[in-house]
Short mmCIF file of C-alpha atoms in Angstrom, two decimals:
data_model
loop_
_atom_site.label_atom_id
_atom_site.label_comp_id
_atom_site.label_asym_id
_atom_site.label_seq_id
_atom_site.Cartn_x
_atom_site.Cartn_y
_atom_site.Cartn_z
CA MET V 1 80.25 89.39 116.06
CA GLY V 2 81.66 86.68 113.69
CA LEU V 3 85.20 88.09 113.41
CA VAL V 4 85.45 89.26 117.00
CA THR V 5 85.82 86.08 119.03
CA ASP V 6 86.64 85.94 122.75
CA GLU V 7 90.22 85.03 121.78
CA VAL V 8 90.53 88.09 119.51
CA ARG V 9 89.02 90.36 122.19
CA ALA V 10 91.47 89.05 124.81
CA ARG V 11 94.47 89.75 122.57
CA ALA V 12 93.32 93.08 121.09
CA GLU V 13 94.06 96.68 121.97
CA LYS V 14 90.73 98.08 123.23
CA TYR V 15 89.74 101.71 123.69
CA THR V 16 86.59 103.38 124.99
CA GLY V 17 85.26 106.93 124.86
CA ASP V 18 84.32 108.84 121.73
CA GLU V 19 87.32 111.18 121.46
CA LEU V 20 89.97 108.48 122.04
CA CYS V 21 88.14 106.03 119.76
CA ARG V 22 87.97 108.56 116.91
CA GLU V 23 91.70 109.20 117.27
CA LYS V 24 92.52 105.45 117.32
CA THR V 25 90.31 104.89 114.26
CA LYS V 26 92.39 107.45 112.35
CA VAL V 27 95.59 105.75 113.53
CA PHE V 28 94.38 102.33 112.29
CA LEU V 29 93.35 103.80 108.95
CA LYS V 30 96.74 105.48 108.59
CA GLU V 31 98.58 102.23 109.39
CA ALA V 32 96.54 100.52 106.67
CA ASN V 33 97.37 103.36 104.27
CA MET V 34 93.64 104.13 103.93
CA PRO V 35 92.08 107.64 103.78
CA ASN V 36 91.41 109.18 107.20
CA GLY V 37 87.77 110.11 106.47
CA LEU V 38 86.64 106.61 105.51
CA LEU V 39 84.94 105.97 108.87
CA PRO V 40 83.20 109.20 109.93
CA LEU V 41 81.56 107.61 112.98
CA LYS V 42 79.98 109.49 115.89
CA ASP V 43 79.49 108.66 119.56
CA ILE V 44 81.91 105.73 119.37
CA GLU V 45 81.75 103.60 122.50
CA GLU V 46 84.51 101.08 121.77
CA VAL V 47 87.28 100.39 119.28
CA GLY V 48 89.34 97.22 119.23
CA TYR V 49 92.27 96.14 117.09
CA ASP V 50 94.01 92.76 117.08
CA ARG V 51 97.27 93.42 115.25
CA GLU V 52 98.03 89.70 114.98
CA THR V 53 94.96 88.91 112.85
CA GLY V 54 94.15 92.43 111.60
CA VAL V 55 90.63 92.29 113.07
CA VAL V 56 89.19 95.71 113.90
CA TRP V 57 85.83 96.51 115.45
CA LEU V 58 84.06 99.76 116.20
CA LYS V 59 80.88 100.17 118.23
CA GLN V 60 78.84 103.37 118.20
CA LYS V 61 75.70 104.34 120.12
CA LYS V 62 73.47 104.47 117.04
CA SER V 63 73.64 103.91 113.29
CA ILE V 64 74.53 106.93 111.19
CA THR V 65 74.26 107.88 107.54
CA HIS V 66 77.02 110.05 106.11
CA LYS V 67 77.08 111.80 102.74
CA PHE V 68 80.44 112.02 101.02
CA GLU V 69 79.80 115.36 99.37
CA THR V 70 82.45 115.30 96.62
CA ILE V 71 81.03 112.08 95.14
CA GLY V 72 77.42 112.54 96.28
CA LYS V 73 77.21 109.11 97.94
CA LEU V 74 75.31 108.15 101.07
CA VAL V 75 76.93 105.53 103.30
CA SER V 76 75.26 103.94 106.31
CA TYR V 77 77.32 102.74 109.28
CA GLY V 78 75.63 100.32 111.69
CA THR V 79 76.09 100.33 115.45
CA GLU V 80 78.87 97.80 114.96
CA VAL V 81 81.43 97.79 112.15
CA THR V 82 83.96 94.96 111.86
CA ALA V 83 86.69 94.18 109.35
CA VAL V 84 90.06 92.59 108.72
CA VAL V 85 92.60 95.28 107.88
CA GLU V 86 95.76 94.93 105.79
CA VAL V 87 97.91 97.59 104.19
CA GLY V 88 95.86 98.96 101.29
CA LYS V 89 92.88 96.70 101.96
CA ILE V 90 89.89 96.35 104.26
CA LYS V 91 88.19 92.97 103.82
CA LYS V 92 85.41 90.96 105.50
CA LEU V 93 83.73 94.30 106.19
CA THR V 94 80.40 94.22 108.06
CA GLY V 95 78.04 96.98 109.16
CA VAL V 96 78.56 99.31 106.17
CA LYS V 97 76.14 99.93 103.29
CA ALA V 98 76.15 102.38 100.38
CA LYS V 99 73.12 103.73 98.58
CA GLU V 100 73.03 102.94 94.86
CA LEU V 101 70.05 104.36 93.02
CA LEU V 102 67.12 103.29 95.22
CA ILE V 103 68.67 100.44 97.22
CA TRP V 104 71.21 100.02 99.99
CA VAL V 105 74.08 97.73 99.00
CA THR V 106 76.26 95.95 101.57
CA LEU V 107 79.96 96.69 101.22
CA SER V 108 82.39 93.86 101.96
CA GLU V 109 85.80 95.04 100.80
CA LEU V 110 87.72 98.24 100.09
CA VAL V 111 90.93 98.10 98.10
CA LEU V 112 93.35 100.87 97.20
CA GLU V 113 94.14 100.67 93.50
CA GLN V 114 96.63 103.55 93.65
CA PRO V 115 97.74 104.29 97.23
CA THR V 116 98.16 108.05 96.87
CA SER V 117 95.83 110.94 97.66
CA SER V 118 95.29 111.32 93.90
CA GLY V 119 94.69 107.57 93.51
CA LYS V 120 91.60 105.40 93.42
CA ILE V 121 89.80 103.23 95.96
CA ASN V 122 87.57 100.32 94.93
CA PHE V 123 84.45 99.41 96.94
CA ARG V 124 83.23 95.83 96.49
CA THR V 125 80.03 94.02 97.45
CA PRO V 126 79.63 90.35 98.44
CA THR V 127 78.03 89.73 95.01
CA GLY V 128 81.13 90.91 93.17
CA LEU V 129 79.83 94.32 92.06
CA SER V 130 82.22 97.20 92.55
CA ARG V 131 82.60 100.96 92.17
CA THR V 132 85.79 103.01 92.10
CA PHE V 133 86.14 106.51 93.51
CA PRO V 134 89.01 108.96 94.00
CA VAL V 135 90.82 108.56 97.34
CA SER V 136 90.55 112.35 97.79
CA ALA V 137 86.77 111.97 98.34
CA PHE V 138 87.52 110.24 101.65
CA VAL V 139 90.32 112.47 102.95
CA VAL V 140 89.55 114.93 105.73
CA PRO V 141 92.06 117.75 106.28
CA GLU V 142 93.92 117.28 109.57
CA VAL V 143 93.25 120.02 112.12
CA GLU V 144 96.21 120.74 114.34
CA LYS V 145 95.51 121.43 117.99
CA PRO V 146 96.64 124.94 118.95
CA ALA V 147 99.82 125.09 121.01
CA MET V 148 99.46 126.27 124.59
CA GLU V 149 100.09 129.98 124.88
CA LYS V 150 103.30 130.96 126.66
CA ASN V 151 101.42 133.26 129.05
CA ASN V 152 99.24 130.39 130.28
CA ALA V 153 102.25 128.09 130.72
CA THR V 154 104.18 130.80 132.61
CA THR V 155 101.20 131.50 134.87
CA GLU V 156 100.80 127.79 135.65
CA VAL V 157 104.51 127.48 136.53
CA LYS V 158 104.38 130.58 138.78
CA GLU V 159 101.26 129.20 140.51
CA ALA V 160 102.96 125.84 141.06
CA VAL V 161 106.05 127.54 142.53
CA ALA V 162 103.88 129.72 144.76
CA VAL V 163 102.04 126.65 146.09
CA SER V 164 105.29 124.75 146.78
CA ASP V 165 106.79 127.79 148.61
CA ALA V 166 103.82 128.00 150.97
#
């Protein structure tokens, strides 16, 4: 875990459970001004974030391959993804590969060139090769949770009053 030392783990915010980890991943991406669909992980077991150093780690049950449909690119996410996060930049990235032609290429850095939804994001490899894509290819529309219906809330309040009167 190169970046994730015992000291970093002790200082970091840590979360477990798939639903909470997915939510926290979106929060970290938003704080870094990165697109919310950049890490479409599944069955996440743990997420950690050390705000002091910017180190983030995500552990999932198994590796996944995701296709970003609008750009036609396959990206593989290992069981553990680590990085150092700054506003507009993810560096020292591990556990992520993109398919180029017939080979899988390790990604090491992602940099926003224009930090807007109509901007560009640059993906870099450890060898210095890079590709630029529109930020919009990595944005997932936010789905709002439906508000609780008034009837349900009223029923719950009446039931609570009835129990306390008994």
